[in-house]
C-alpha cells in the first residue's frame, strides 16, 4: 500500500502505552483499525469483526494475539509486527489512541465505539480489580466517590474523563469520512443485529443471512462471556484473575445510589463545559440521546 497517510499530530504516552509504536506498522489495503476509549466495547467489536472476517461464529478470536493493541508497551514491538505480517487473512488491530495520534490511511477502515463515560469508569474499576498482573497502573480508591473524582480530574491517562472527551472530539473532527464509522455501546445493546450489519457493510463483508444470524447470536454478551477463552484478550495467559471476569455485566447506570449528588454535579459541569448539548447526549446514550 503506497498512499501516504494523513500524519499524526501528537504522540500519546502513559503508563501502559506509547502511540509512537505506530511507526513500525506496515499497513495493507483493507486493514481495520478499532480505536476506542478503554472499556467502551473494544473487545466486543473486535470479536464481531473476527467472526465476520472468518465467516465463522466459532472462530478462535484471540484478540490480543491476532488483532493486537499496537500501542501497549508490555509486548515486544518486533514480535507484534511479525505476528501481523504473518497473517494472510483480512487483518484488524486495536488502539485507544485518538485519531490525531495515529496515521490515517484512506485505503483502511476505521471503527470507533463510545459508551457513557460514567459506565466506562465503573467498568474500569472492575477491570483493574480483575487484573492478576501488575502493568504499572496505580490502583483506584476503593471508595467509588473518591475514584470518580480522580476520574473527573484525570486528563492524560486512559482512565480519565479528559481522555474520553479528547478521543471523542478527535473523532468528530475527522467526520464525515467514508472509511470511518462511529458506534455506541448502548445502540449495540439495543440493536445488536443492526450493529453487526453496520459493521459488515462498513468493512465490505457479506455473508448469507443464516451466517449473519449465527454471528449475531455468538456476539451476545452471554455468549461471549461463556466463550471467554476465545474472546478475552490474553485469555489463558494468567493476565486475569478470571478470564470470564473480563465480561462483567454489560449494564448501565451502575452509579445510581452509589455516587453522590455532588459527584454528579461535578460531572455535569465538566461535560457541559466541554461538549455541546447534542454531543453530550450522543456520547452518553448514542442514537437514543438524539430523541
PDB file of C-alpha atoms in Angstrom:
ATOM      1  CA  UNK A   1       0.000   0.000   0.000  1.00  0.00           C
ATOM      2  CA  UNK A   2       1.775   3.126  -1.194  1.00  0.00           C
ATOM      3  CA  UNK A   3      -0.512   6.059  -0.389  1.00  0.00           C
ATOM      4  CA  UNK A   4       0.899   8.474   2.144  1.00  0.00           C
ATOM      5  CA  UNK A   5      -1.284   8.631   5.241  1.00  0.00           C
ATOM      6  CA  UNK A   6      -2.506  11.744   6.935  1.00  0.00           C
ATOM      7  CA  UNK A   7       0.239  12.081   9.563  1.00  0.00           C
ATOM      8  CA  UNK A   8      -0.365  12.069  13.274  1.00  0.00           C
ATOM      9  CA  UNK A   9      -0.211  15.413  15.048  1.00  0.00           C
ATOM     10  CA  UNK A  10       0.522  14.196  18.588  1.00  0.00           C
ATOM     11  CA  UNK A  11       2.247  11.342  20.398  1.00  0.00           C
ATOM     12  CA  UNK A  12       0.389   9.883  23.363  1.00  0.00           C
ATOM     13  CA  UNK A  13       2.249   8.104  26.151  1.00  0.00           C
ATOM     14  CA  UNK A  14       1.121   6.869  29.549  1.00  0.00           C
ATOM     15  CA  UNK A  15       1.928   4.104  31.995  1.00  0.00           C
ATOM     16  CA  UNK A  16       0.987   1.285  29.601  1.00  0.00           C
ATOM     17  CA  UNK A  17       1.119   2.618  26.050  1.00  0.00           C
ATOM     18  CA  UNK A  18       3.087   4.660  23.523  1.00  0.00           C
ATOM     19  CA  UNK A  19       1.494   5.743  20.255  1.00  0.00           C
ATOM     20  CA  UNK A  20       4.946   6.170  18.652  1.00  0.00           C
ATOM     21  CA  UNK A  21       4.904   2.378  18.207  1.00  0.00           C
ATOM     22  CA  UNK A  22       2.662   3.002  15.164  1.00  0.00           C
ATOM     23  CA  UNK A  23       5.832   3.994  13.273  1.00  0.00           C
ATOM     24  CA  UNK A  24       6.567   0.255  12.937  1.00  0.00           C
ATOM     25  CA  UNK A  25       3.153  -0.620  11.480  1.00  0.00           C
ATOM     26  CA  UNK A  26       3.166  -1.663   7.799  1.00  0.00           C
ATOM     27  CA  UNK A  27      -0.386  -1.275   6.503  1.00  0.00           C
ATOM     28  CA  UNK A  28      -2.292  -3.281   3.938  1.00  0.00           C
ATOM     29  CA  UNK A  29      -5.289  -2.069   1.983  1.00  0.00           C
ATOM     30  CA  UNK A  30      -8.423  -3.188   3.808  1.00  0.00           C
ATOM     31  CA  UNK A  31      -6.838  -3.330   7.265  1.00  0.00           C
ATOM     32  CA  UNK A  32      -9.302  -2.442  10.015  1.00  0.00           C
ATOM     33  CA  UNK A  33      -8.404  -0.214  12.959  1.00  0.00           C
ATOM     34  CA  UNK A  34     -10.640  -0.315  16.047  1.00  0.00           C
ATOM     35  CA  UNK A  35      -9.993   2.886  18.010  1.00  0.00           C
ATOM     36  CA  UNK A  36     -11.941   3.383  21.234  1.00  0.00           C
ATOM     37  CA  UNK A  37     -11.527   4.665  24.761  1.00  0.00           C
ATOM     38  CA  UNK A  38     -10.929   1.674  27.081  1.00  0.00           C
ATOM     39  CA  UNK A  39     -13.938  -0.248  28.405  1.00  0.00           C
ATOM     40  CA  UNK A  40     -16.202   1.147  25.694  1.00  0.00           C
ATOM     41  CA  UNK A  41     -16.827  -2.002  23.659  1.00  0.00           C
ATOM     42  CA  UNK A  42     -13.412  -2.622  22.104  1.00  0.00           C
ATOM     43  CA  UNK A  43     -13.261  -6.382  22.642  1.00  0.00           C
ATOM     44  CA  UNK A  44     -16.928  -6.799  21.785  1.00  0.00           C
ATOM     45  CA  UNK A  45     -16.364  -5.024  18.460  1.00  0.00           C
ATOM     46  CA  UNK A  46     -13.179  -6.945  17.722  1.00  0.00           C
ATOM     47  CA  UNK A  47     -14.954 -10.216  18.452  1.00  0.00           C
ATOM     48  CA  UNK A  48     -17.686  -9.352  15.968  1.00  0.00           C
ATOM     49  CA  UNK A  49     -15.108  -8.375  13.357  1.00  0.00           C
ATOM     50  CA  UNK A  50     -13.173 -11.619  13.915  1.00  0.00           C
ATOM     51  CA  UNK A  51     -16.339 -13.613  13.244  1.00  0.00           C
ATOM     52  CA  UNK A  52     -17.203 -11.516  10.198  1.00  0.00           C
ATOM     53  CA  UNK A  53     -13.716 -11.843   8.729  1.00  0.00           C
ATOM     54  CA  UNK A  54     -13.719 -15.626   9.216  1.00  0.00           C
ATOM     55  CA  UNK A  55     -17.399 -16.053   8.353  1.00  0.00           C
ATOM     56  CA  UNK A  56     -17.472 -18.337  11.383  1.00  0.00           C
ATOM     57  CA  UNK A  57     -19.208 -17.757  14.740  1.00  0.00           C
ATOM     58  CA  UNK A  58     -16.909 -20.411  16.261  1.00  0.00           C
ATOM     59  CA  UNK A  59     -13.686 -18.611  15.291  1.00  0.00           C
ATOM     60  CA  UNK A  60     -10.936 -18.515  17.923  1.00  0.00           C
ATOM     61  CA  UNK A  61     -10.639 -14.724  18.013  1.00  0.00           C
ATOM     62  CA  UNK A  62      -7.539 -14.495  20.277  1.00  0.00           C
ATOM     63  CA  UNK A  63      -7.879 -10.736  20.103  1.00  0.00           C
ATOM     64  CA  UNK A  64      -4.631  -9.807  21.843  1.00  0.00           C
ATOM     65  CA  UNK A  65      -2.592 -12.104  19.586  1.00  0.00           C
ATOM     66  CA  UNK A  66      -4.357 -11.885  16.227  1.00  0.00           C
ATOM     67  CA  UNK A  67      -5.627  -8.287  16.427  1.00  0.00           C
ATOM     68  CA  UNK A  68      -3.194  -6.684  18.841  1.00  0.00           C
ATOM     69  CA  UNK A  69      -3.218  -3.405  20.687  1.00  0.00           C
ATOM     70  CA  UNK A  70      -0.427  -1.679  18.760  1.00  0.00           C
ATOM     71  CA  UNK A  71       0.402   0.895  21.441  1.00  0.00           C
ATOM     72  CA  UNK A  72       0.750  -1.340  24.503  1.00  0.00           C
ATOM     73  CA  UNK A  73       4.343  -1.269  25.669  1.00  0.00           C
ATOM     74  CA  UNK A  74       4.464  -4.532  27.646  1.00  0.00           C
ATOM     75  CA  UNK A  75       4.726  -6.608  24.439  1.00  0.00           C
ATOM     76  CA  UNK A  76       7.829  -6.674  22.254  1.00  0.00           C
ATOM     77  CA  UNK A  77       7.138  -4.470  19.225  1.00  0.00           C
ATOM     78  CA  UNK A  78       9.096  -6.619  16.777  1.00  0.00           C
ATOM     79  CA  UNK A  79       7.195  -9.731  17.844  1.00  0.00           C
ATOM     80  CA  UNK A  80       3.834  -7.959  17.493  1.00  0.00           C
ATOM     81  CA  UNK A  81       4.661  -6.762  13.979  1.00  0.00           C
ATOM     82  CA  UNK A  82       5.979 -10.183  12.961  1.00  0.00           C
ATOM     83  CA  UNK A  83       2.684 -11.773  14.021  1.00  0.00           C
ATOM     84  CA  UNK A  84       0.741  -9.230  11.980  1.00  0.00           C
ATOM     85  CA  UNK A  85       2.980  -9.671   8.937  1.00  0.00           C
ATOM     86  CA  UNK A  86       2.499 -13.438   9.028  1.00  0.00           C
ATOM     87  CA  UNK A  87      -1.288 -13.151   8.788  1.00  0.00           C
ATOM     88  CA  UNK A  88      -2.804 -13.955   5.419  1.00  0.00           C
ATOM     89  CA  UNK A  89      -6.441 -13.138   6.184  1.00  0.00           C
ATOM     90  CA  UNK A  90      -8.007  -9.700   6.496  1.00  0.00           C
ATOM     91  CA  UNK A  91      -6.354  -8.006   9.463  1.00  0.00           C
ATOM     92  CA  UNK A  92      -7.625  -5.873  12.322  1.00  0.00           C
ATOM     93  CA  UNK A  93      -5.736  -4.042  15.063  1.00  0.00           C
ATOM     94  CA  UNK A  94      -6.786  -2.004  18.060  1.00  0.00           C
ATOM     95  CA  UNK A  95      -5.742   1.250  19.671  1.00  0.00           C
ATOM     96  CA  UNK A  96      -7.004   3.527  22.413  1.00  0.00           C
ATOM     97  CA  UNK A  97      -5.193   6.495  20.872  1.00  0.00           C
ATOM     98  CA  UNK A  98      -7.320   9.326  19.436  1.00  0.00           C
ATOM     99  CA  UNK A  99      -7.255   9.880  15.708  1.00  0.00           C
ATOM    100  CA  UNK A 100      -4.800  12.764  15.895  1.00  0.00           C
ATOM    101  CA  UNK A 101      -2.233  10.341  17.345  1.00  0.00           C
ATOM    102  CA  UNK A 102      -2.208   7.617  14.676  1.00  0.00           C
ATOM    103  CA  UNK A 103      -1.629   7.657  10.899  1.00  0.00           C
ATOM    104  CA  UNK A 104      -4.830   7.709   8.833  1.00  0.00           C
ATOM    105  CA  UNK A 105      -4.800   5.843   5.511  1.00  0.00           C
ATOM    106  CA  UNK A 106      -7.685   6.242   3.018  1.00  0.00           C
ATOM    107  CA  UNK A 107      -7.424   2.551   1.992  1.00  0.00           C
ATOM    108  CA  UNK A 108      -8.096   1.309   5.516  1.00  0.00           C
ATOM    109  CA  UNK A 109     -11.313   1.076   7.502  1.00  0.00           C
ATOM    110  CA  UNK A 110     -11.676   2.710  10.910  1.00  0.00           C
ATOM    111  CA  UNK A 111     -14.191   1.792  13.607  1.00  0.00           C
ATOM    112  CA  UNK A 112     -14.745   3.665  16.831  1.00  0.00           C
ATOM    113  CA  UNK A 113     -17.121   2.908  19.712  1.00  0.00           C
ATOM    114  CA  UNK A 114     -18.179   5.045  22.669  1.00  0.00           C
ATOM    115  CA  UNK A 115     -20.016   4.431  25.942  1.00  0.00           C
ATOM    116  CA  UNK A 116     -21.498   6.567  28.694  1.00  0.00           C
ATOM    117  CA  UNK A 117     -18.404   7.936  30.480  1.00  0.00           C
ATOM    118  CA  UNK A 118     -19.650   7.037  33.963  1.00  0.00           C
ATOM    119  CA  UNK A 119     -20.308   3.465  32.821  1.00  0.00           C
ATOM    120  CA  UNK A 120     -16.751   3.429  31.487  1.00  0.00           C
ATOM    121  CA  UNK A 121     -15.389   4.390  34.884  1.00  0.00           C
ATOM    122  CA  UNK A 122     -17.370   1.775  36.783  1.00  0.00           C
ATOM    123  CA  UNK A 123     -16.394  -0.881  34.246  1.00  0.00           C
ATOM    124  CA  UNK A 124     -12.752   0.168  34.611  1.00  0.00           C
ATOM    125  CA  UNK A 125     -12.963  -0.320  38.376  1.00  0.00           C
ATOM    126  CA  UNK A 126     -13.974  -3.961  37.788  1.00  0.00           C
ATOM    127  CA  UNK A 127     -11.330  -4.272  35.066  1.00  0.00           C
ATOM    128  CA  UNK A 128      -8.457  -3.274  37.383  1.00  0.00           C
ATOM    129  CA  UNK A 129      -9.779  -5.454  40.190  1.00  0.00           C
ATOM    130  CA  UNK A 130      -9.680  -8.468  37.844  1.00  0.00           C
ATOM    131  CA  UNK A 131      -6.057  -7.950  36.803  1.00  0.00           C
ATOM    132  CA  UNK A 132      -3.688 -10.625  38.090  1.00  0.00           C
ATOM    133  CA  UNK A 133      -0.572  -8.945  36.717  1.00  0.00           C
ATOM    134  CA  UNK A 134       0.912  -5.547  37.569  1.00  0.00           C
ATOM    135  CA  UNK A 135       1.194  -3.387  34.445  1.00  0.00           C
ATOM    136  CA  UNK A 136       2.318  -0.248  36.239  1.00  0.00           C
ATOM    137  CA  UNK A 137      -1.037   1.409  36.799  1.00  0.00           C
ATOM    138  CA  UNK A 138      -1.762   2.981  40.163  1.00  0.00           C
ATOM    139  CA  UNK A 139      -4.709   1.394  41.973  1.00  0.00           C
ATOM    140  CA  UNK A 140      -8.011   3.219  42.209  1.00  0.00           C
ATOM    141  CA  UNK A 141      -9.512   4.155  45.546  1.00  0.00           C
ATOM    142  CA  UNK A 142     -11.944   1.568  46.851  1.00  0.00           C
ATOM    143  CA  UNK A 143     -14.311   4.428  47.646  1.00  0.00           C
ATOM    144  CA  UNK A 144     -16.423   4.988  44.486  1.00  0.00           C
ATOM    145  CA  UNK A 145     -16.801   8.734  45.092  1.00  0.00           C
ATOM    146  CA  UNK A 146     -13.045   9.182  45.548  1.00  0.00           C
ATOM    147  CA  UNK A 147     -12.165   7.196  42.435  1.00  0.00           C
ATOM    148  CA  UNK A 148     -14.841   9.075  40.480  1.00  0.00           C
ATOM    149  CA  UNK A 149     -13.330  12.415  41.485  1.00  0.00           C
ATOM    150  CA  UNK A 150      -9.975  11.124  40.249  1.00  0.00           C
ATOM    151  CA  UNK A 151     -11.683  10.120  37.010  1.00  0.00           C
ATOM    152  CA  UNK A 152     -13.083  13.639  36.574  1.00  0.00           C
ATOM    153  CA  UNK A 153      -9.699  15.257  37.247  1.00  0.00           C
ATOM    154  CA  UNK A 154      -7.520  12.954  35.135  1.00  0.00           C
ATOM    155  CA  UNK A 155      -6.864  14.260  31.610  1.00  0.00           C
ATOM    156  CA  UNK A 156      -3.862  12.298  30.345  1.00  0.00           C
ATOM    157  CA  UNK A 157      -4.176   8.673  31.408  1.00  0.00           C
ATOM    158  CA  UNK A 158      -6.537   6.349  29.512  1.00  0.00           C
ATOM    159  CA  UNK A 159      -8.720   6.011  32.572  1.00  0.00           C
ATOM    160  CA  UNK A 160      -9.679   9.687  32.949  1.00  0.00           C
ATOM    161  CA  UNK A 161     -12.700  11.577  31.618  1.00  0.00           C
ATOM    162  CA  UNK A 162     -10.425  14.007  29.802  1.00  0.00           C
ATOM    163  CA  UNK A 163      -9.005  11.201  27.678  1.00  0.00           C
ATOM    164  CA  UNK A 164     -12.516  10.067  26.670  1.00  0.00           C
ATOM    165  CA  UNK A 165     -13.518  13.605  25.705  1.00  0.00           C
ATOM    166  CA  UNK A 166     -10.285  14.106  23.764  1.00  0.00           C
ATOM    167  CA  UNK A 167     -10.835  10.860  21.860  1.00  0.00           C
ATOM    168  CA  UNK A 168     -14.437  11.786  21.062  1.00  0.00           C
ATOM    169  CA  UNK A 169     -13.594  15.288  19.837  1.00  0.00           C
ATOM    170  CA  UNK A 170     -10.838  13.901  17.595  1.00  0.00           C
ATOM    171  CA  UNK A 171     -13.346  11.527  16.016  1.00  0.00           C
ATOM    172  CA  UNK A 172     -15.876  14.295  15.455  1.00  0.00           C
ATOM    173  CA  UNK A 173     -13.140  16.356  13.798  1.00  0.00           C
ATOM    174  CA  UNK A 174     -12.446  13.502  11.335  1.00  0.00           C
ATOM    175  CA  UNK A 175     -16.064  13.129  10.265  1.00  0.00           C
ATOM    176  CA  UNK A 176     -17.571  12.639   7.824  1.00  0.00           C
ATOM    177  CA  UNK A 177     -15.255  10.064   6.257  1.00  0.00           C
ATOM    178  CA  UNK A 178     -16.373   7.146   4.102  1.00  0.00           C
ATOM    179  CA  UNK A 179     -13.847   4.870   5.787  1.00  0.00           C
ATOM    180  CA  UNK A 180     -14.816   5.800   9.378  1.00  0.00           C
ATOM    181  CA  UNK A 181     -17.823   4.564  11.363  1.00  0.00           C
ATOM    182  CA  UNK A 182     -18.841   5.692  14.856  1.00  0.00           C
ATOM    183  CA  UNK A 183     -20.847   3.268  17.003  1.00  0.00           C
ATOM    184  CA  UNK A 184     -22.233   3.422  20.528  1.00  0.00           C
ATOM    185  CA  UNK A 185     -22.309   0.699  23.161  1.00  0.00           C
ATOM    186  CA  UNK A 186     -25.916   1.483  24.096  1.00  0.00           C
ATOM    187  CA  UNK A 187     -27.041   1.186  20.469  1.00  0.00           C
ATOM    188  CA  UNK A 188     -25.247  -2.156  20.192  1.00  0.00           C
ATOM    189  CA  UNK A 189     -27.128  -3.378  23.272  1.00  0.00           C
ATOM    190  CA  UNK A 190     -30.456  -2.154  21.886  1.00  0.00           C
ATOM    191  CA  UNK A 191     -29.992  -3.484  18.351  1.00  0.00           C
ATOM    192  CA  UNK A 192     -27.160  -5.990  18.051  1.00  0.00           C
ATOM    193  CA  UNK A 193     -28.295  -7.319  14.619  1.00  0.00           C
ATOM    194  CA  UNK A 194     -28.236  -3.749  13.300  1.00  0.00           C
ATOM    195  CA  UNK A 195     -24.770  -3.140  14.740  1.00  0.00           C
ATOM    196  CA  UNK A 196     -23.393  -6.352  13.210  1.00  0.00           C
ATOM    197  CA  UNK A 197     -24.930  -5.446   9.859  1.00  0.00           C
ATOM    198  CA  UNK A 198     -23.486  -1.923  10.018  1.00  0.00           C
ATOM    199  CA  UNK A 199     -20.015  -3.243  10.802  1.00  0.00           C
ATOM    200  CA  UNK A 200     -20.202  -5.782   7.983  1.00  0.00           C
ATOM    201  CA  UNK A 201     -21.277  -3.140   5.484  1.00  0.00           C
ATOM    202  CA  UNK A 202     -18.586  -0.724   6.650  1.00  0.00           C
ATOM    203  CA  UNK A 203     -15.751  -3.211   6.148  1.00  0.00           C
ATOM    204  CA  UNK A 204     -17.253  -4.640   2.952  1.00  0.00           C
ATOM    205  CA  UNK A 205     -18.026  -8.163   4.170  1.00  0.00           C
ATOM    206  CA  UNK A 206     -21.184 -10.006   3.136  1.00  0.00           C
ATOM    207  CA  UNK A 207     -22.449 -13.373   4.362  1.00  0.00           C
ATOM    208  CA  UNK A 208     -25.679 -15.322   3.847  1.00  0.00           C
ATOM    209  CA  UNK A 209     -28.493 -14.486   6.256  1.00  0.00           C
ATOM    210  CA  UNK A 210     -28.016 -17.676   8.267  1.00  0.00           C
ATOM    211  CA  UNK A 211     -24.351 -16.900   8.884  1.00  0.00           C
ATOM    212  CA  UNK A 212     -25.155 -13.340   9.955  1.00  0.00           C
ATOM    213  CA  UNK A 213     -27.797 -14.605  12.381  1.00  0.00           C
ATOM    214  CA  UNK A 214     -25.333 -17.101  13.866  1.00  0.00           C
ATOM    215  CA  UNK A 215     -22.641 -14.433  14.227  1.00  0.00           C
ATOM    216  CA  UNK A 216     -25.102 -12.101  15.927  1.00  0.00           C
ATOM    217  CA  UNK A 217     -26.144 -14.812  18.371  1.00  0.00           C
ATOM    218  CA  UNK A 218     -22.482 -15.546  19.115  1.00  0.00           C
ATOM    219  CA  UNK A 219     -21.884 -11.821  19.712  1.00  0.00           C
ATOM    220  CA  UNK A 220     -24.348 -11.511  22.592  1.00  0.00           C
ATOM    221  CA  UNK A 221     -22.861 -10.709  25.972  1.00  0.00           C
ATOM    222  CA  UNK A 222     -23.877 -14.079  27.406  1.00  0.00           C
ATOM    223  CA  UNK A 223     -22.290 -15.960  24.518  1.00  0.00           C
ATOM    224  CA  UNK A 224     -19.015 -14.030  24.640  1.00  0.00           C
ATOM    225  CA  UNK A 225     -18.759 -14.478  28.419  1.00  0.00           C
ATOM    226  CA  UNK A 226     -19.426 -18.203  28.017  1.00  0.00           C
ATOM    227  CA  UNK A 227     -16.675 -18.328  25.388  1.00  0.00           C
ATOM    228  CA  UNK A 228     -14.180 -16.108  27.203  1.00  0.00           C
ATOM    229  CA  UNK A 229     -11.332 -18.445  26.254  1.00  0.00           C
ATOM    230  CA  UNK A 230     -11.841 -17.380  22.635  1.00  0.00           C
ATOM    231  CA  UNK A 231     -12.649 -13.708  23.101  1.00  0.00           C
ATOM    232  CA  UNK A 232     -10.951 -12.344  26.248  1.00  0.00           C
ATOM    233  CA  UNK A 233      -7.667 -10.556  25.444  1.00  0.00           C
ATOM    234  CA  UNK A 234      -4.690 -12.573  26.763  1.00  0.00           C
ATOM    235  CA  UNK A 235      -7.006 -15.428  27.767  1.00  0.00           C
ATOM    236  CA  UNK A 236      -5.180 -18.384  29.286  1.00  0.00           C
ATOM    237  CA  UNK A 237      -2.028 -16.346  29.922  1.00  0.00           C
ATOM    238  CA  UNK A 238      -2.565 -15.647  33.609  1.00  0.00           C
ATOM    239  CA  UNK A 239      -3.231 -11.994  32.935  1.00  0.00           C
ATOM    240  CA  UNK A 240      -6.655 -12.035  34.606  1.00  0.00           C
ATOM    241  CA  UNK A 241      -7.841 -13.475  37.888  1.00  0.00           C
ATOM    242  CA  UNK A 242     -10.737 -14.853  35.835  1.00  0.00           C
ATOM    243  CA  UNK A 243     -10.931 -14.707  32.041  1.00  0.00           C
ATOM    244  CA  UNK A 244     -14.730 -14.681  32.267  1.00  0.00           C
ATOM    245  CA  UNK A 245     -14.460 -11.682  34.595  1.00  0.00           C
ATOM    246  CA  UNK A 246     -13.361  -9.576  31.633  1.00  0.00           C
ATOM    247  CA  UNK A 247     -17.031  -9.607  30.602  1.00  0.00           C
ATOM    248  CA  UNK A 248     -18.702  -8.131  33.668  1.00  0.00           C
ATOM    249  CA  UNK A 249     -22.389  -7.388  33.109  1.00  0.00           C
ATOM    250  CA  UNK A 250     -22.929  -5.097  30.075  1.00  0.00           C
ATOM    251  CA  UNK A 251     -25.343  -2.984  32.100  1.00  0.00           C
ATOM    252  CA  UNK A 252     -25.665   0.765  32.588  1.00  0.00           C
ATOM    253  CA  UNK A 253     -26.404   3.180  35.421  1.00  0.00           C
ATOM    254  CA  UNK A 254     -24.311   1.308  37.991  1.00  0.00           C
ATOM    255  CA  UNK A 255     -23.641   4.652  39.618  1.00  0.00           C
ATOM    256  CA  UNK A 256     -27.222   5.126  40.803  1.00  0.00           C
ATOM    257  CA  UNK A 257     -27.322   5.023  44.588  1.00  0.00           C
ATOM    258  CA  UNK A 258     -23.519   4.975  44.683  1.00  0.00           C
ATOM    259  CA  UNK A 259     -22.368   8.429  43.576  1.00  0.00           C
ATOM    260  CA  UNK A 260     -23.475  11.494  45.497  1.00  0.00           C
ATOM    261  CA  UNK A 261     -25.386  14.480  44.131  1.00  0.00           C
ATOM    262  CA  UNK A 262     -22.158  16.492  44.398  1.00  0.00           C
ATOM    263  CA  UNK A 263     -20.299  13.856  42.366  1.00  0.00           C
ATOM    264  CA  UNK A 264     -22.879  14.028  39.589  1.00  0.00           C
ATOM    265  CA  UNK A 265     -22.993  17.821  39.693  1.00  0.00           C
ATOM    266  CA  UNK A 266     -19.226  17.938  39.177  1.00  0.00           C
ATOM    267  CA  UNK A 267     -19.584  15.542  36.251  1.00  0.00           C
ATOM    268  CA  UNK A 268     -22.385  17.633  34.717  1.00  0.00           C
ATOM    269  CA  UNK A 269     -20.300  20.782  34.992  1.00  0.00           C
ATOM    270  CA  UNK A 270     -17.344  19.206  33.208  1.00  0.00           C
ATOM    271  CA  UNK A 271     -19.472  17.667  30.446  1.00  0.00           C
ATOM    272  CA  UNK A 272     -21.441  20.850  29.818  1.00  0.00           C
ATOM    273  CA  UNK A 273     -18.249  22.895  29.650  1.00  0.00           C
ATOM    274  CA  UNK A 274     -16.589  20.526  27.163  1.00  0.00           C
ATOM    275  CA  UNK A 275     -19.393  19.474  24.788  1.00  0.00           C
ATOM    276  CA  UNK A 276     -22.477  20.840  23.111  1.00  0.00           C
ATOM    277  CA  UNK A 277     -25.861  19.538  24.246  1.00  0.00           C
ATOM    278  CA  UNK A 278     -26.082  17.324  21.163  1.00  0.00           C
ATOM    279  CA  UNK A 279     -22.531  15.999  21.511  1.00  0.00           C
ATOM    280  CA  UNK A 280     -23.055  15.132  25.152  1.00  0.00           C
ATOM    281  CA  UNK A 281     -26.399  13.414  24.501  1.00  0.00           C
ATOM    282  CA  UNK A 282     -24.853  11.143  21.878  1.00  0.00           C
ATOM    283  CA  UNK A 283     -21.703  10.351  23.891  1.00  0.00           C
ATOM    284  CA  UNK A 284     -23.830   9.267  26.838  1.00  0.00           C
ATOM    285  CA  UNK A 285     -26.743   7.468  25.153  1.00  0.00           C
ATOM    286  CA  UNK A 286     -25.976   7.021  21.449  1.00  0.00           C
ATOM    287  CA  UNK A 287     -28.756   7.454  18.937  1.00  0.00           C
ATOM    288  CA  UNK A 288     -31.362   7.307  21.729  1.00  0.00           C
ATOM    289  CA  UNK A 289     -29.867  10.538  23.051  1.00  0.00           C
ATOM    290  CA  UNK A 290     -30.891  12.320  19.874  1.00  0.00           C
ATOM    291  CA  UNK A 291     -34.587  11.833  20.609  1.00  0.00           C
TER     292      UNK A 291
END
